[in-house]
Each structure stands twice: as C-alpha cells, then as structure tokens.
Coordinates of C-alpha atoms in Angstrom, one line a residue:
Chain A
X1468 CA 8.2 -40.7 -13.2
X1469 CA 9.5 -38.5 -16.0
X1470 CA 7.9 -35.7 -14.0
X1471 CA 10.2 -35.9 -11.1
X1472 CA 13.3 -36.1 -13.2
X1473 CA 12.1 -33.2 -15.2
X1474 CA 11.5 -31.0 -12.2
X1475 CA 15.0 -31.6 -10.9
X1476 CA 16.6 -31.0 -14.3
X1477 CA 14.9 -27.6 -14.1
X1478 CA 16.4 -27.1 -10.7
X1479 CA 19.8 -27.7 -12.0
X1480 CA 19.1 -25.5 -15.0
X1481 CA 18.1 -22.7 -12.7
X1482 CA 21.5 -23.0 -10.9
X1483 CA 23.3 -22.9 -14.2
X1484 CA 21.5 -19.7 -15.2
X1485 CA 22.2 -18.2 -11.8
X1486 CA 26.0 -18.6 -12.3
X1487 CA 26.1 -16.8 -15.7
X1488 CA 27.9 -13.5 -16.0
X1489 CA 26.1 -10.3 -16.9
X1490 CA 25.7 -6.8 -15.5
X1491 CA 22.5 -7.9 -13.8
X1492 CA 24.2 -11.0 -12.3
X1493 CA 26.9 -8.8 -10.9
X1494 CA 24.5 -6.6 -9.0
X1495 CA 24.3 -7.1 -5.2
X1496 CA 21.8 -9.9 -4.5
X1497 CA 20.2 -7.7 -1.8
X1498 CA 19.2 -5.1 -4.4
X1499 CA 17.5 -7.7 -6.6
X1500 CA 15.7 -9.4 -3.7
X1501 CA 14.4 -6.0 -2.4
X1502 CA 13.3 -4.8 -5.8
X1503 CA 11.5 -8.1 -6.5
X1504 CA 9.8 -7.9 -3.1
X1505 CA 8.7 -4.3 -3.8
X1506 CA 7.4 -5.5 -7.2
X1507 CA 5.2 -8.2 -5.6
X1508 CA 3.9 -5.7 -3.0
X1509 CA 3.0 -3.1 -5.6
X1510 CA 1.4 -5.6 -8.0
X1511 CA -0.7 -7.2 -5.3
X1512 CA -1.9 -3.8 -4.1
X1513 CA -4.1 -3.3 -7.2
X1514 CA -7.8 -3.9 -6.6
X1515 CA -9.9 -6.8 -7.7
X1516 CA -11.1 -5.4 -11.0
X1517 CA -7.8 -3.7 -12.1
X1518 CA -6.5 -4.9 -15.4
X1519 CA -5.1 -2.0 -17.4
X1520 CA -3.0 -0.6 -14.6
X1521 CA -1.2 -3.9 -14.3
X1522 CA 0.0 -4.2 -17.9
X1523 CA 2.9 -1.7 -17.7
X1524 CA 4.4 -3.8 -14.9
X1525 CA 5.4 -6.4 -17.5
X1526 CA 8.2 -4.0 -18.2
X1527 CA 10.1 -5.2 -15.1
X1528 CA 10.3 -9.0 -15.8
X1529 CA 10.7 -8.4 -19.5
X1530 CA 13.6 -6.1 -19.3
X1531 CA 15.4 -8.0 -16.6
X1532 CA 14.9 -11.3 -18.5
X1533 CA 16.6 -9.7 -21.5
X1534 CA 19.4 -8.1 -19.5
X1535 CA 20.0 -11.3 -17.5
X1536 CA 19.8 -13.5 -20.6
X1537 CA 17.0 -15.7 -19.2
X1538 CA 15.8 -17.9 -22.1
X1539 CA 12.2 -17.1 -23.1
X1540 CA 11.1 -20.6 -23.5
X1541 CA 12.2 -21.4 -20.0
X1542 CA 10.5 -18.4 -18.5
X1543 CA 7.2 -19.2 -20.4
X1544 CA 7.4 -22.9 -19.3
X1545 CA 7.7 -21.9 -15.7
X1546 CA 4.7 -19.5 -16.0
X1547 CA 2.7 -22.3 -17.8
X1548 CA 3.4 -24.7 -14.9
X1549 CA 2.0 -22.2 -12.4
X1550 CA -1.1 -21.2 -14.4
X1551 CA -3.5 -24.1 -14.0
X1552 CA -4.2 -23.6 -10.3
X1553 CA -5.0 -19.9 -10.9
X1554 CA -7.1 -20.7 -14.0
X1555 CA -9.3 -23.1 -12.0
X1556 CA -9.7 -20.6 -9.2
X1557 CA -10.3 -17.7 -11.6
X1558 CA -12.8 -19.7 -13.6
X1559 CA -15.3 -19.4 -10.8
X1560 CA -15.3 -15.7 -10.7
X1561 CA -17.3 -15.1 -14.0
X1562 CA -20.0 -17.5 -12.6
X1563 CA -20.2 -15.9 -9.2
X1564 CA -19.9 -12.2 -10.1
X1565 CA -22.2 -11.4 -13.0
X1566 CA -22.6 -7.7 -12.6
X1567 CA -21.8 -5.9 -15.9
X1568 CA -19.0 -3.4 -15.3
X1569 CA -18.2 -2.3 -18.8
X1570 CA -19.1 -2.5 -22.4
X1571 CA -16.7 -2.9 -25.3
X1572 CA -18.7 -2.6 -28.5
X1573 CA -21.4 -5.3 -28.3
X1574 CA -19.6 -7.2 -25.6
X1575 CA -20.7 -6.8 -22.0
X1576 CA -17.9 -7.6 -19.6
X1577 CA -18.8 -8.6 -16.1
X1578 CA -16.9 -8.0 -12.9
X1579 CA -16.2 -11.8 -12.7
X1580 CA -14.3 -11.8 -16.0
X1581 CA -12.3 -8.7 -15.0
X1582 CA -11.4 -10.0 -11.6
X1583 CA -10.3 -13.4 -12.9
X1584 CA -8.3 -11.8 -15.7
X1585 CA -6.7 -9.5 -13.1
X1586 CA -5.8 -12.6 -10.9
X1587 CA -4.2 -14.4 -13.8
X1588 CA -2.3 -11.3 -14.8
X1589 CA -0.9 -10.8 -11.3
X1590 CA 0.1 -14.5 -11.2
X1591 CA 2.0 -14.2 -14.5
X1592 CA 3.8 -11.0 -13.3
X1593 CA 4.8 -12.3 -9.9
X1594 CA 5.9 -15.7 -11.2
X1595 CA 7.9 -14.1 -13.9
X1596 CA 9.6 -11.8 -11.5
X1597 CA 10.5 -14.6 -9.1
X1598 CA 11.9 -16.8 -11.9
X1599 CA 14.0 -13.9 -13.2
X1600 CA 15.3 -13.2 -9.7
X1601 CA 16.6 -16.7 -9.2
X1602 CA 17.8 -17.0 -12.7
X1603 CA 19.9 -13.9 -12.3
X1604 CA 21.0 -14.4 -8.7
X1605 CA 21.1 -18.1 -8.0
X1606 CA 20.0 -19.8 -4.8
X1607 CA 23.3 -19.2 -3.1
X1608 CA 23.0 -15.5 -4.0
X1609 CA 19.4 -15.3 -2.7
X1610 CA 20.5 -17.1 0.5
X1611 CA 23.4 -14.7 1.0
X1612 CA 21.1 -11.7 0.5
X1613 CA 18.5 -13.1 2.9
X1614 CA 21.2 -13.6 5.6
X1615 CA 22.6 -10.1 5.1
X1616 CA 19.1 -8.7 5.3
X1617 CA 18.7 -10.2 8.7
X1618 CA 17.3 -13.7 8.4
X1619 CA 18.5 -16.0 11.2
X1620 CA 21.7 -17.7 10.1
X1621 CA 20.4 -21.2 11.2
X1622 CA 17.5 -20.8 8.8
X1623 CA 19.7 -19.7 5.9
X1624 CA 22.1 -22.6 6.4
X1625 CA 19.0 -24.8 6.5
X1626 CA 17.9 -23.6 3.1
X1627 CA 21.4 -24.1 1.8
X1628 CA 21.5 -27.7 3.1
X1629 CA 18.0 -28.4 1.7
X1630 CA 19.2 -27.1 -1.7
X1631 CA 22.3 -29.3 -1.7
X1632 CA 20.7 -32.5 -0.4
X1633 CA 17.8 -32.2 -2.8
X1634 CA 20.1 -33.1 -5.7
X1635 CA 21.4 -36.1 -3.7
X1636 CA 17.9 -37.2 -3.0
X1637 CA 16.5 -36.6 -6.4
X1638 CA 19.1 -38.9 -8.0
X1639 CA 18.2 -41.7 -5.6
X1640 CA 14.4 -41.1 -6.0
X1641 CA 14.5 -41.1 -9.8
X1642 CA 16.6 -44.4 -9.7
X1643 CA 14.2 -46.1 -7.3
X1644 CA 11.1 -45.0 -9.1
X1645 CA 12.5 -46.2 -12.4
X1646 CA 13.4 -49.6 -10.9
X1647 CA 9.9 -49.9 -9.6
X1648 CA 8.3 -48.9 -12.9
X1649 CA 10.3 -51.4 -14.8
X1650 CA 9.2 -54.2 -12.5
X1651 CA 5.6 -53.2 -12.0
X1652 CA 4.2 -54.1 -15.4
X1653 CA 2.4 -50.8 -15.8
X1654 CA 0.8 -50.7 -12.4
X1655 CA 0.7 -47.3 -10.8
X1656 CA 2.2 -46.5 -7.4
X1657 CA -0.3 -47.1 -4.6
X1658 CA -0.4 -45.6 -1.2
X1659 CA 0.6 -49.0 0.3
X1660 CA 3.8 -49.0 -1.6
X1661 CA 4.6 -45.4 -0.9
X1662 CA 5.5 -45.9 2.8
X1663 CA 8.2 -48.5 2.2
X1664 CA 9.4 -46.8 -0.9
X1665 CA 9.7 -43.4 0.7
X1666 CA 11.1 -45.0 3.8
X1667 CA 13.9 -46.7 1.9
X1668 CA 14.6 -43.4 0.2
X1669 CA 14.9 -41.8 3.6
X1670 CA 17.3 -44.5 4.9
X1671 CA 19.6 -44.3 1.9
X1672 CA 19.7 -40.5 2.0
X1673 CA 20.2 -40.5 5.7
X1674 CA 23.4 -42.6 5.2
X1675 CA 24.6 -40.4 2.5
X1676 CA 23.8 -37.2 4.2
X1677 CA 25.9 -38.4 7.2
X1678 CA 28.8 -39.2 5.1
X1679 CA 28.6 -35.9 3.3
X1680 CA 28.4 -34.1 6.6
X1681 CA 31.4 -35.9 8.0
X1682 CA 33.3 -35.0 4.8
X1683 CA 32.3 -31.4 5.2
X1684 CA 33.4 -31.3 8.8
X1685 CA 36.7 -32.9 7.9
X1686 CA 37.2 -30.0 5.4
X1687 CA 36.6 -27.4 8.0
X1688 CA 32.8 -26.6 7.7
X1689 CA 31.9 -24.3 10.5
X1690 CA 28.2 -23.8 9.9
X1691 CA 28.7 -21.1 7.3
X1692 CA 28.6 -21.2 3.6
X1693 CA 31.3 -19.0 2.1
X1694 CA 30.7 -17.3 -1.2
X1695 CA 33.1 -16.7 -4.0
X1696 CA 31.1 -13.7 -5.3
X1697 CA 30.9 -11.7 -2.1
X1698 CA 29.7 -8.3 -3.3
X1699 CA 29.2 -5.1 -1.5
X1700 CA 26.3 -2.7 -1.8
X1701 CA 27.6 0.0 -4.2
X1702 CA 26.1 3.0 -5.9
X1703 CA 25.0 0.9 -8.9
X1704 CA 23.0 -1.3 -6.6
X1705 CA 21.5 1.7 -4.9
X1706 CA 20.5 3.2 -8.3
X1707 CA 19.0 -0.1 -9.4
X1708 CA 16.9 -0.3 -6.2
X1709 CA 15.7 3.3 -6.3
X1710 CA 15.1 3.6 -10.0
X1711 CA 12.9 0.5 -10.1
X1712 CA 11.0 1.5 -6.9
X1713 CA 10.3 5.0 -8.4
X1714 CA 9.1 3.3 -11.6
X1715 CA 6.8 1.0 -9.6
X1716 CA 5.4 4.0 -7.7
X1717 CA 4.8 6.0 -10.8
X1718 CA 3.0 3.1 -12.5
X1719 CA 0.9 2.5 -9.4
X1720 CA -0.2 6.1 -9.2
X1721 CA -0.7 7.0 -12.9
X1722 CA -2.6 4.5 -15.0
X1723 CA -0.7 5.0 -18.3
X1724 CA -2.7 2.6 -20.5
X1725 CA -5.9 4.5 -19.6
X1726 CA -4.2 7.8 -20.3
X1727 CA -2.9 6.7 -23.7
X1728 CA -6.2 5.1 -24.4
X1729 CA -8.1 8.2 -23.7
X1730 CA -5.7 10.2 -25.8
X1731 CA -6.6 8.2 -28.9
X1732 CA -10.2 7.4 -28.2
X1733 CA -11.4 10.6 -26.6
X1734 CA -13.3 8.6 -24.0
X1735 CA -12.8 9.0 -20.3
Chain B
X511 CA -1.8 -19.7 -1.5
X512 CA -0.6 -17.4 -4.2
X513 CA 0.5 -13.8 -4.6
X514 CA -2.3 -13.1 -7.0
X515 CA -4.9 -13.8 -4.3
X516 CA -3.4 -11.6 -1.7
X517 CA -3.6 -7.9 -0.7
X518 CA -0.4 -6.3 0.5
X519 CA -1.9 -5.7 3.9
X520 CA -2.8 -9.4 4.6
X521 CA 0.4 -10.6 2.9
X522 CA 2.5 -8.2 5.1
X523 CA 0.7 -9.2 8.3
X524 CA 1.3 -12.9 7.6
X525 CA 4.9 -12.2 6.7
X526 CA 5.4 -10.5 10.0
X527 CA 3.8 -13.4 11.9
X528 CA 5.8 -16.1 10.1
X529 CA 9.1 -14.1 10.4
X530 CA 8.5 -13.8 14.1
X531 CA 7.8 -17.6 14.4
X532 CA 10.9 -18.5 12.3
X533 CA 13.1 -16.1 14.3
X534 CA 12.0 -17.6 17.6
X535 CA 12.5 -21.2 16.4
X536 CA 15.9 -20.3 14.9
X537 CA 17.0 -18.8 18.3
X538 CA 15.9 -22.0 20.1
X539 CA 17.7 -24.3 17.6
X540 CA 20.8 -22.2 17.8
X541 CA 20.9 -22.4 21.5
X542 CA 20.6 -26.2 21.7
X543 CA 22.9 -26.5 18.6
X544 CA 23.8 -30.1 18.4
X545 CA 26.1 -30.8 15.5
X546 CA 24.0 -33.6 14.1
X547 CA 20.7 -31.8 14.0
X548 CA 21.4 -29.2 11.4
X549 CA 22.2 -31.6 8.6
X550 CA 19.4 -33.9 9.8
X551 CA 17.0 -31.0 9.4
X552 CA 18.3 -30.2 5.9
X553 CA 18.1 -33.9 4.9
X554 CA 14.6 -34.4 6.2
X555 CA 13.5 -31.1 4.5
X556 CA 15.0 -32.4 1.2
X557 CA 13.2 -35.7 1.8
X558 CA 9.8 -34.0 2.2
X559 CA 10.5 -31.8 -0.8
X560 CA 11.2 -34.9 -3.0
X561 CA 8.5 -37.1 -1.5
X562 CA 5.9 -34.3 -2.2
X563 CA 6.6 -34.8 -5.9
X564 CA 6.0 -38.6 -5.9
X565 CA 2.3 -39.1 -6.6
X566 CA 0.5 -42.3 -5.7
X567 CA -3.0 -43.5 -6.5
X568 CA -5.7 -43.5 -3.9
X569 CA -7.8 -46.7 -4.1
X570 CA -11.4 -46.3 -5.1
X571 CA -11.3 -42.7 -6.1
X572 CA -9.3 -42.6 -9.3
X573 CA -7.4 -39.6 -7.9
X574 CA -3.8 -39.3 -6.7
X575 CA -2.2 -37.9 -3.6
X576 CA 1.1 -37.0 -2.2
X577 CA 2.8 -36.3 1.1
X578 CA 2.6 -32.9 2.7
X579 CA 5.0 -33.7 5.5
X580 CA 4.2 -31.0 8.2
X581 CA 3.2 -33.5 10.9
X582 CA 5.9 -36.0 9.9
X583 CA 8.6 -33.4 10.4
X584 CA 7.1 -32.3 13.7
X585 CA 7.1 -35.9 15.0
X586 CA 10.6 -36.6 13.8
X587 CA 12.2 -33.3 14.6
X588 CA 10.1 -31.5 17.2
X589 CA 8.1 -28.3 16.4
X590 CA 10.9 -25.7 16.2
X591 CA 13.1 -27.7 13.8
X592 CA 10.0 -28.8 11.9
X593 CA 8.9 -25.1 11.3
X594 CA 12.4 -24.2 10.0
X595 CA 12.5 -27.3 7.7
X596 CA 9.0 -26.7 6.3
X597 CA 9.7 -23.0 5.9
X598 CA 12.9 -23.8 4.0
X599 CA 11.0 -26.1 1.6
X600 CA 8.5 -23.4 1.0
X601 CA 11.2 -20.8 0.3
X602 CA 12.8 -23.1 -2.2
X603 CA 9.5 -23.8 -3.8
X604 CA 8.6 -20.2 -4.0
X605 CA 12.0 -19.3 -5.6
X606 CA 12.6 -22.3 -7.9
X607 CA 9.2 -23.4 -9.0
X608 CA 7.5 -20.0 -8.4
X609 CA 4.9 -21.9 -6.3
X610 CA 2.9 -19.4 -4.3
X611 CA 5.2 -16.4 -4.7
X612 CA 7.2 -14.1 -2.5
X613 CA 4.4 -12.2 -0.9
X614 CA 2.4 -15.4 -0.2
X615 CA 5.4 -17.0 1.5
X616 CA 4.4 -15.6 4.9
X617 CA 0.9 -17.1 4.5
X618 CA 2.3 -20.4 3.3
X619 CA 4.8 -20.7 6.1
X620 CA 2.0 -20.0 8.6
X621 CA -0.6 -22.4 7.1
X622 CA 1.7 -25.3 6.2
X623 CA 4.5 -24.9 8.8
X624 CA 3.3 -23.1 11.9
X625 CA -0.2 -24.6 12.2
X626 CA 0.8 -28.3 11.9
X627 CA 4.0 -27.9 14.1
X628 CA 2.7 -25.6 16.8
X629 CA -1.0 -26.3 16.9
X630 CA -1.8 -29.8 15.5
X631 CA 1.3 -31.4 17.0
X632 CA 1.3 -30.1 20.6
X633 CA -2.4 -29.8 21.0
X634 CA -3.7 -32.9 19.1
X635 CA -0.9 -35.4 18.5
X636 CA 1.1 -35.1 21.7
X637 CA -1.8 -35.5 24.2
X638 CA -3.3 -38.4 22.3
X639 CA -0.1 -40.3 21.4
X640 CA 0.0 -42.2 24.6
X641 CA 0.6 -45.8 23.5
X642 CA 3.7 -47.3 22.0
X643 CA 4.6 -46.7 18.4
X644 CA 2.7 -49.1 16.2
X645 CA -0.3 -49.3 18.5
X646 CA -3.8 -48.1 17.9
X647 CA -3.9 -44.9 20.1
X648 CA -0.8 -43.6 18.5
X649 CA -2.1 -44.4 15.0
X650 CA -5.3 -42.5 15.7
X651 CA -3.2 -39.6 17.1
X652 CA -1.3 -39.4 13.8
X653 CA -4.5 -39.6 11.7
X654 CA -6.2 -36.9 13.8
X655 CA -3.1 -34.7 14.0
X656 CA -2.8 -34.8 10.2
X657 CA -6.5 -34.0 9.7
X658 CA -6.6 -31.2 12.2
X659 CA -3.4 -29.7 10.7
X660 CA -4.8 -29.7 7.2
X661 CA -8.2 -28.4 8.3
X662 CA -6.5 -25.5 10.0
X663 CA -4.3 -24.8 7.0
X664 CA -7.3 -24.8 4.7
X665 CA -9.1 -22.5 7.1
X666 CA -6.1 -20.2 7.0
X667 CA -6.1 -20.0 3.2
X668 CA -9.9 -19.2 3.2
X669 CA -9.5 -16.4 5.8
X670 CA -6.5 -14.9 4.1
X671 CA -8.1 -15.0 0.7
X672 CA -11.4 -13.6 1.7
X673 CA -9.8 -10.8 3.8
X674 CA -7.7 -9.9 0.7
X675 CA -10.8 -9.6 -1.4
X676 CA -9.2 -10.5 -4.7
X677 CA -11.7 -13.3 -5.7
X678 CA -15.4 -13.1 -6.0
X679 CA -15.8 -16.2 -3.7
X680 CA -17.7 -15.5 -0.5
X681 CA -16.3 -16.7 2.8
X682 CA -19.1 -19.3 3.1
X683 CA -18.7 -20.7 -0.5
X684 CA -14.9 -20.9 -0.3
X685 CA -15.1 -22.5 3.2
X686 CA -17.6 -25.1 2.1
X687 CA -15.4 -25.9 -0.9
X688 CA -12.1 -26.1 1.0
X689 CA -12.8 -27.9 4.3
X690 CA -14.3 -31.1 2.9
X691 CA -11.6 -31.5 0.3
X692 CA -9.0 -31.0 2.9
X693 CA -10.7 -33.6 5.2
X694 CA -9.9 -36.2 2.5
X695 CA -6.4 -34.8 1.9
X696 CA -5.8 -34.8 5.7
X697 CA -6.8 -38.5 5.9
X698 CA -4.5 -39.4 3.1
X699 CA -1.7 -37.4 4.7
X700 CA -2.4 -39.3 8.0
X701 CA -2.3 -42.7 6.4
X702 CA 0.9 -41.9 4.5
X703 CA 2.6 -40.4 7.5
X704 CA 1.6 -43.5 9.5
X705 CA 3.0 -45.9 7.0
X706 CA 6.3 -44.0 6.8
X707 CA 6.6 -44.0 10.6
X708 CA 5.8 -47.7 10.7
X709 CA 8.6 -48.3 8.2
X710 CA 11.1 -46.3 10.2
X711 CA 10.1 -48.2 13.3
X712 CA 10.7 -51.5 11.5
X713 CA 14.0 -50.4 10.1
X714 CA 14.9 -49.2 13.6
X715 CA 16.4 -46.0 12.3
X716 CA 17.8 -44.1 15.2
X717 CA 17.2 -40.4 14.5
X718 CA 18.6 -38.0 17.1
X719 CA 15.5 -37.3 19.3
X720 CA 14.3 -33.8 19.7
X721 CA 14.6 -32.6 23.3
X722 CA 11.1 -32.6 24.7
X723 CA 10.2 -29.9 27.2
X724 CA 7.2 -28.2 28.5
X725 CA 7.1 -24.8 26.9
X726 CA 4.8 -22.1 28.3
X727 CA 5.9 -19.4 25.9
X728 CA 5.1 -21.8 23.0
X729 CA 1.7 -22.4 24.4
X730 CA 1.1 -18.7 24.5
X731 CA 2.2 -18.2 20.9
X732 CA -0.1 -21.0 19.9
X733 CA -3.0 -19.5 21.7
X734 CA -2.3 -16.2 20.1
X735 CA -2.0 -17.7 16.6
X736 CA -5.3 -19.5 17.0
X737 CA -7.0 -16.4 18.3
X738 CA -5.8 -14.4 15.4
X739 CA -7.1 -17.0 13.0
X740 CA -10.5 -17.2 14.6
X741 CA -10.8 -13.5 14.8
X742 CA -9.8 -13.2 11.2
X743 CA -12.4 -15.8 10.3
X744 CA -15.0 -13.8 12.1
X745 CA -14.1 -10.6 10.4
X746 CA -14.0 -12.3 7.1
X747 CA -17.5 -13.6 7.6
X748 CA -18.7 -10.0 7.7
X749 CA -16.2 -8.4 5.4
X750 CA -16.4 -10.8 2.5
X751 CA -18.5 -8.4 0.4
X752 CA -16.2 -5.5 1.2
X753 CA -13.3 -4.2 -0.9
X754 CA -10.0 -5.2 0.4
X755 CA -8.3 -3.9 3.5
X756 CA -5.9 -1.5 1.8
X757 CA -8.6 0.1 -0.4
X758 CA -10.7 0.4 2.7
X759 CA -7.9 2.1 4.5
X760 CA -7.3 4.5 1.6
X761 CA -11.0 5.3 1.6
X762 CA -10.9 6.1 5.3
X763 CA -7.8 8.3 5.0
X764 CA -8.5 10.2 1.8
X765 CA -12.3 10.0 1.7
X766 CA -11.9 8.8 -1.9
X767 CA -12.4 5.3 -3.1
X768 CA -9.5 5.2 -5.5
X769 CA -5.9 6.4 -5.5
X770 CA -6.3 7.5 -9.1
X771 CA -8.6 10.3 -7.8
X772 CA -5.5 12.3 -6.8
X773 CA -4.5 12.5 -10.4
X774 CA -7.7 14.3 -11.4
X775 CA -5.8 17.6 -11.9
X776 CA -3.9 15.8 -14.6
X777 CA -7.0 14.5 -16.1
X778 CA -8.4 18.0 -16.5
X779 CA -5.3 19.3 -18.3
X780 CA -5.0 16.2 -20.5
X781 CA -8.7 16.5 -21.5
X782 CA -7.7 19.5 -23.6
X783 CA -4.8 17.8 -25.2
X784 CA -7.1 14.8 -25.7
X785 CA -9.6 16.7 -27.9
X786 CA -6.9 17.3 -30.4
X787 CA -5.3 13.9 -30.4
X788 CA -8.4 11.7 -30.2
X789 CA -8.7 9.3 -33.2
X790 CA -12.2 8.3 -32.2
X791 CA -13.8 11.4 -30.6
X792 CA -17.1 10.8 -28.9
X793 CA -16.8 7.1 -29.4
X794 CA -17.6 6.3 -25.8
X795 CA -19.0 3.3 -24.1
X796 CA -21.2 3.3 -21.1
X797 CA -19.7 2.3 -17.8
X798 CA -21.7 1.0 -14.9
X799 CA -22.6 2.6 -11.7
X800 CA -19.5 1.1 -10.1
X801 CA -17.5 2.8 -12.9
X802 CA -14.9 4.5 -10.8
X803 CA -13.9 1.2 -9.4
X804 CA -13.3 -0.5 -12.7
X805 CA -11.8 -0.1 -16.0
X806 CA -14.6 1.8 -17.6
X807 CA -14.3 1.9 -21.3
X808 CA -12.7 1.2 -24.6
X809 CA -9.9 3.5 -23.5
X810 CA -8.6 0.8 -21.1
X811 CA -8.6 -1.8 -23.8
X812 CA -6.8 0.3 -26.4
X813 CA -4.4 1.8 -23.8
X814 CA -3.7 -1.7 -22.6
X815 CA -2.8 -2.9 -26.1
X816 CA -0.6 0.1 -26.7
X817 CA 1.2 -0.6 -23.4
X818 CA 1.9 -4.2 -24.4
X819 CA 3.3 -3.0 -27.7
X820 CA 5.5 -0.4 -25.9
X821 CA 6.8 -3.0 -23.4
X822 CA 7.6 -5.4 -26.3
X823 CA 9.3 -2.5 -28.1
X824 CA 11.4 -1.6 -25.1
X825 CA 12.3 -5.2 -24.8
X826 CA 13.3 -5.4 -28.4
X827 CA 15.5 -2.3 -28.1
X828 CA 17.2 -3.7 -25.0
X829 CA 17.7 -6.9 -26.8
X830 CA 19.4 -5.2 -29.8
X831 CA 21.6 -3.0 -27.6
X832 CA 22.7 -6.1 -25.6
X833 CA 23.6 -7.9 -28.8
X834 CA 25.6 -5.0 -30.1
X835 CA 27.4 -4.6 -26.8

C-alpha cells in the first residue's frame, strides 16, 4: 500500500507549503478563496467547443504558482493524478460527435475532438487553481475563510477535525496494511478481510480520538480553532480580488488568442 | 463529478441546494450539541476518508473496489451528522487532491452526501431494517439502501452532466453506461458496509446513538430533492442535444448565440489593422456551418500558441523578478 502512504505524504506536504511565507501567503484567505471560485465559475462558463478562449486563463494558476513558490513538479503531479478520469470520459467525444467543425491544413477537426480537448483543458485549469489555492493558504486558512464567509461554524470545525484526525488514522492504516502485506505472502486484500481490517482501524482510532479530545478539552478547547495568522481584509486584498475578477471578465469577453491569430494570419 | 463537465448555471444551482442542506443540518447539530458527537463526526469522516483509499479485490471479476461510506455514516451518525461528515470529506478531497473541483462541490455533496443520507437512509433503510442487527432483514436493508443510494447518485451525475452540455454524450447513452456500473458498485458498497457493521456489532463498540425522531420538515426536503432530480432528468431527456443552459439564456436575452458577437465593433476596426499586420494574408480555412459556435480557423490555433508563449513569458518575468527581490 505505497499508494496510501504516498497520498498522505502529499497531504502533509500541502500543509507545509501552506505555511510558507510570501506576499501571496499573507493575503487574506477570503480574497484567495473568492478569486479561485470566480475563476472556476468563469472557466466553466465557456461552451462545449471552446478551446482558444480558455488558454489565456492559464495566466492565473501560473502566476500564482510562481508568486506563491509552489513547486512545478508538485503541481504537475497533482494535475496528472486528476487527468485519467477526464481522459476516459473525453475519449468518448470524438467517437460520438463526428461533425467536422474546422480544418487546419489537411486536418479535419471534429466537434468531438474540440469538446474533449476543451474538457481536459478546463480540468487542468481548475485543478491547478485549486492546488495553488491550498498551497498558498493552507487548510486552516481556507477553513478560516469559509467560516468568515458565512459557512456554519459546526461544519467548519468538522472539516478541521477531519483534517487533524486524518493524520492520526493514516499512520495507523499504513502500519496495519504493511503488517498484513508482510504476512500475506503476496495475496491481495479481499473484501472479506476488509471488514475486520477497517473495523479494527476504526476501533483503534476511536480510542485515540477520544484521548485526543479529552486532552483538547483539558487545554480549554471551546469548539473553536484559533488562528495565529488572523488577518483582516485590507486594501491589498481588495485590489487582488478586483484585479483578478476584472482580468477574468476581460478574458471571457474578448478572445485574445483569436484576435492575435487573425492579426498574423489575416483570417477571420 | 468534475468542474470540467459543469456549466456555471447547473453548478450554481447545486451549490445553492447543497449549501441549504448543509446549513439546515448544521443548525440541527448545533442545537442538540452533545460534546461527544462533534469529535465522533470528525473521527468517522476521517475513517471514511482513509478507508476510501484502501482498495480490495472483488472475487471473480479481477477488479477492485473501495468503500464509499455514505450509508455507513448515516447508520452510525444519523442523516444530519452524516451529511456534514460526507460534505467535509468532499471539501478536503476537492481542496487537497483536487478531486472534482470547487464548482462541482455542490453536485458532489448532493449526489454522495444528501441522496444517501436523506433519501436512501430514511426511505429505504429505515423502513426495511426491522429485525435485529445481524439478521437477514437488516442485512437486506443495508444492501438495498446502498444500491439505491448509489443509483440515485449516478442518476444525479447523469442529469447534471447532460444539463450542463459539456460532453457529447446523450442522456440515454450516459444513463445506460452509468446505472449498471453503479448497480455493481452499490452491491459491493452494501457488502462492505454490512461486514463493517457486523464487526462493530461483534466488538460491541458503543457509539453514541443519534437521537431518532420523526421529522416532517426532513420528509418535505427529501420529497423536494427527489422531485427536482426527476424533473431535471425529464428536462435532460429533451434538452440533451441543446447547448447549455447559460448559452441558451444568453441567446434568449441578446438574440445572439455567442457573447463574442458584442465585440463585433472591435472586429471591424481591427480588420483594417489586420490587413497591414497579416503574415499570411488570404490564407484562410473553411469553417463549417456551425462556425460561429466553434473555433473556426487557423487563427485560433496560431493565436492559441502565441497565448501560451505569452503566458510562459509572463511567468518567466515574474520568476526573475521574484528571484531578484
């Protein structure tokens, strides 16, 4: 189960990235959450066959990844993990939609190819923006933003607990799976074994979660997570929010790749 | 469900629906706030989150499966806490692993959280689960509850996807692909949920019980949710060949089929500039009759390449400035 351990190492890495220091990290989490939401909204508003109009939107994740010092390899890996599902779904489009929509030289491009390319492009853009958001804000930051944007407090505390207990559980799970693997002589895990295995995991974690909760209560936990970096929404955050929203709107209304393309090729 | 398959209109509607459901459940949980339940919710959510990543082999098929956990949480925690727990798992997955995405979060919470907890659990599991734990009627109730939950979830995905109009799949084709697969997935989910419940029974783990109460407002919400879904399915059946909702709305409002049409004044002015800057004048390619809808020519390809170069260049400049700073 290298897979499981790997995934949780990624989780830890994301937290480490989120607690770095940069101008972008210091922005109010609310500004970053809102801009990322606006980005997803605008990107998904493009029609089924749109490809060229989507390309300039790469500017957002690319520039934020650089400013926020998100490692490229990490970003690409995350996108790569999300791709297969969309590739399978997108692969059907060229078969189903064979209407030729445009010609590039001798190549006839069908609507199916355009729409599946558009889907993959949207996936890459939205995944990249989500990764950059968490890598520059951290889960605690995002939770704080969600709470201050009006999400119910119980729900935000729930997300916080999930995030914390996940590390407790992952450790136990990896240990149990390794122990099983070493004794199983190469046999895979069957559904019969899954019940008791997962059940034991639940029992162990339940015990630990109770101890942790008692310890938290003993230290004065009152149902709130308190943040060290409690920022206020300043002019810089407002500028960040409005500048990016203006850019998104401009890119949505004016198709710059087509404009530039027609400037050099003379075609409409 | 993923962002790339959604139109903003459908994504927004599902966000509103899920936000309302989460707000309602949060209020109820806050009211009955019992110190032990909050960490229990967090712990069980973390358990489901971890267990989802443990794959096991399914005998006779050569494929593998994993736990979904929607029904399990509903049985252990009650529907309100189960919805919050599932929703929190989906939020973490969307943020950390970029599974689904932010816009699709509303759909995912509805399909994987609301439908199992507020439809499959109260309408299928509860009425059928009459016997004691470990007896046949209860086992069947778990199996059926899991199957119904996943069938509804799959149906939700189909409806939301087709109404968004981002794939070429028709409603019929997508439905026929999704439902049978999720029948199998639902059975696996049922069997795994059953074996976990049996283990907990044997271990005599005393989890704080959810307070069970008849809930008329809940029933009404459920009925409304189901009605929405069925109505959506019915609309999708007819609309599957249409453009998406937003484009349709734009068409209705402006009488034009594309937003770009508003920039036509610009195009006229630029046409003159274009004549002098064009590298490849008169080198045009034929578009199709649906040309206005699509990227029509070489221009798109060349402009696209230039855009990527520009983005990369902007990135490089930022990178250099950052290093100097």
